[in-house]
Amino acid sequence: MGKIILVAESGCDVTADLRERYGIRIVPMHVIFGDTIRDDGTFPPSEVLDYFRKTNKIPTTSGAMIYDFSRVFDEIMISEPEASVLHIAYSAVTTCSYDCARQAAEERPQMPFAQVDTGMFSYGHYSVVIRMAQMLEQHPEWTLKDAQEAAQDLVNHSCMAFVPDGFDFLRASGRVRNTAALVGELLRIHPRVDQVNGYLVPGKRYRGRMDRVIQAMIRDFVRDYETERPEIWLGHTPEFADAYKKAAEDTVRELGFTMIHWIECGCVITTHGGTGCFGLSGFGKAVR
């Protein structure tokens, strides 16, 4: 039985050491600065912030394209000709990547291929990819169908949410009106946004200092999704204050989490969220 290789987009933000540890193949998404297109993961997220501060414009992003997947699939077919590929996909409703991977695979019918749409990004996507890599290591006997079903079950029980710390990027991108952003800033309102079936769904609004917002949001999230202990994934964009990080870590420890993973979001997510966003992901009750 051939090896099953996991493929994911760079927007999962899996670190280089874990990619190497589990043999995960990463396909680049893209960030567009005016007329220049750059591969996500080839430069630090701080350059996204620098560009915004210099131009008052935010870059745009694009998913991994057919040619990006074709290159990775060809590399796999050369290095691991007996392998099967399981694509653990970035939220399909937010990017073309899922369809591009499928089309690239259809052009290579000799390569066994399956997909699962996580419906998530960054730390949520990351948690499914890494948990699946660990399960494959524990079950070398699995077929590609077995692995796909296990990955789908993970997705069905995965959940994620985030809160922004500011409105600069949302306002510049047109995602909120200037007046709404101004009111939000003046009143120190932080909306919680959940990822539901791939879509960003605004929910409860928190008011006050960001450290207290983070603590309240974590408690609500864990209760709402009945998040399983002891493992949890915490994510943030650049320039996330150490005090906020301590508040988050203290809270999850109080709630019984002992396996705490911090993920710094990469260029794609920083482009959409700006500075200081906080989010978390875990596995709990069935949500799909």
JSON list of C-alpha atoms in Angstrom, two decimals, residues 160-165 167 184 188-196 200-208 210 212-225 278 280:
[
{"chain": "A", "resi": 160, "resn": "MET", "atom": "CA", "xyz": [-12.75, 28.39, 14.95]},
{"chain": "A", "resi": 161, "resn": "ALA", "atom": "CA", "xyz": [-13.44, 32.06, 15.67]},
{"chain": "A", "resi": 162, "resn": "PHE", "atom": "CA", "xyz": [-11.53, 35.34, 15.91]},
{"chain": "A", "resi": 163, "resn": "VAL", "atom": "CA", "xyz": [-11.80, 38.92, 17.13]},
{"chain": "A", "resi": 164, "resn": "PRO", "atom": "CA", "xyz": [-10.08, 41.90, 15.46]},
{"chain": "A", "resi": 165, "resn": "ASP", "atom": "CA", "xyz": [-8.20, 44.42, 17.57]},
{"chain": "A", "resi": 167, "resn": "PHE", "atom": "CA", "xyz": [-10.59, 48.46, 12.09]},
{"chain": "A", "resi": 184, "resn": "GLY", "atom": "CA", "xyz": [-16.45, 50.59, 16.82]},
{"chain": "A", "resi": 188, "resn": "ARG", "atom": "CA", "xyz": [-13.96, 49.73, 21.85]},
{"chain": "A", "resi": 189, "resn": "ILE", "atom": "CA", "xyz": [-16.28, 47.17, 20.31]},
{"chain": "A", "resi": 190, "resn": "HIS", "atom": "CA", "xyz": [-14.78, 43.89, 19.10]},
{"chain": "A", "resi": 191, "resn": "PRO", "atom": "CA", "xyz": [-17.07, 41.60, 17.11]},
{"chain": "A", "resi": 192, "resn": "ARG", "atom": "CA", "xyz": [-16.50, 37.85, 17.37]},
{"chain": "A", "resi": 193, "resn": "VAL", "atom": "CA", "xyz": [-16.45, 36.25, 13.93]},
{"chain": "A", "resi": 194, "resn": "ASP", "atom": "CA", "xyz": [-16.98, 32.49, 13.60]},
{"chain": "A", "resi": 195, "resn": "GLN", "atom": "CA", "xyz": [-16.05, 30.36, 10.62]},
{"chain": "A", "resi": 196, "resn": "VAL", "atom": "CA", "xyz": [-19.23, 28.45, 9.79]},
{"chain": "A", "resi": 200, "resn": "LEU", "atom": "CA", "xyz": [-17.34, 34.36, 8.17]},
{"chain": "A", "resi": 201, "resn": "VAL", "atom": "CA", "xyz": [-20.36, 34.83, 10.42]},
{"chain": "A", "resi": 202, "resn": "PRO", "atom": "CA", "xyz": [-20.41, 37.78, 12.88]},
{"chain": "A", "resi": 203, "resn": "GLY", "atom": "CA", "xyz": [-21.73, 36.95, 16.31]},
{"chain": "A", "resi": 204, "resn": "LYS", "atom": "CA", "xyz": [-21.42, 38.32, 19.80]},
{"chain": "A", "resi": 205, "resn": "ARG", "atom": "CA", "xyz": [-19.89, 41.76, 20.24]},
{"chain": "A", "resi": 206, "resn": "TYR", "atom": "CA", "xyz": [-17.50, 42.43, 23.10]},
{"chain": "A", "resi": 207, "resn": "ARG", "atom": "CA", "xyz": [-16.69, 45.82, 24.55]},
{"chain": "A", "resi": 208, "resn": "GLY", "atom": "CA", "xyz": [-13.65, 46.98, 26.44]},
{"chain": "A", "resi": 210, "resn": "MET", "atom": "CA", "xyz": [-8.60, 43.66, 24.26]},
{"chain": "A", "resi": 212, "resn": "ARG", "atom": "CA", "xyz": [-10.59, 41.24, 28.70]},
{"chain": "A", "resi": 213, "resn": "VAL", "atom": "CA", "xyz": [-12.28, 40.72, 25.34]},
{"chain": "A", "resi": 214, "resn": "ILE", "atom": "CA", "xyz": [-9.96, 37.79, 24.63]},
{"chain": "A", "resi": 215, "resn": "GLN", "atom": "CA", "xyz": [-10.69, 36.19, 28.00]},
{"chain": "A", "resi": 216, "resn": "ALA", "atom": "CA", "xyz": [-14.47, 36.48, 27.57]},
{"chain": "A", "resi": 217, "resn": "MET", "atom": "CA", "xyz": [-14.35, 35.31, 23.97]},
{"chain": "A", "resi": 218, "resn": "ILE", "atom": "CA", "xyz": [-12.34, 32.20, 24.87]},
{"chain": "A", "resi": 219, "resn": "ARG", "atom": "CA", "xyz": [-14.77, 31.21, 27.62]},
{"chain": "A", "resi": 220, "resn": "ASP", "atom": "CA", "xyz": [-17.76, 31.70, 25.32]},
{"chain": "A", "resi": 221, "resn": "PHE", "atom": "CA", "xyz": [-16.12, 29.76, 22.48]},
{"chain": "A", "resi": 222, "resn": "VAL", "atom": "CA", "xyz": [-15.20, 26.78, 24.67]},
{"chain": "A", "resi": 223, "resn": "ARG", "atom": "CA", "xyz": [-18.72, 26.65, 26.08]},
{"chain": "A", "resi": 224, "resn": "ASP", "atom": "CA", "xyz": [-20.48, 27.13, 22.74]},
{"chain": "A", "resi": 225, "resn": "TYR", "atom": "CA", "xyz": [-18.54, 24.42, 20.92]},
{"chain": "A", "resi": 278, "resn": "PHE", "atom": "CA", "xyz": [-6.71, 36.95, 17.93]},
{"chain": "A", "resi": 280, "resn": "LEU", "atom": "CA", "xyz": [-8.64, 30.08, 18.39]}
]
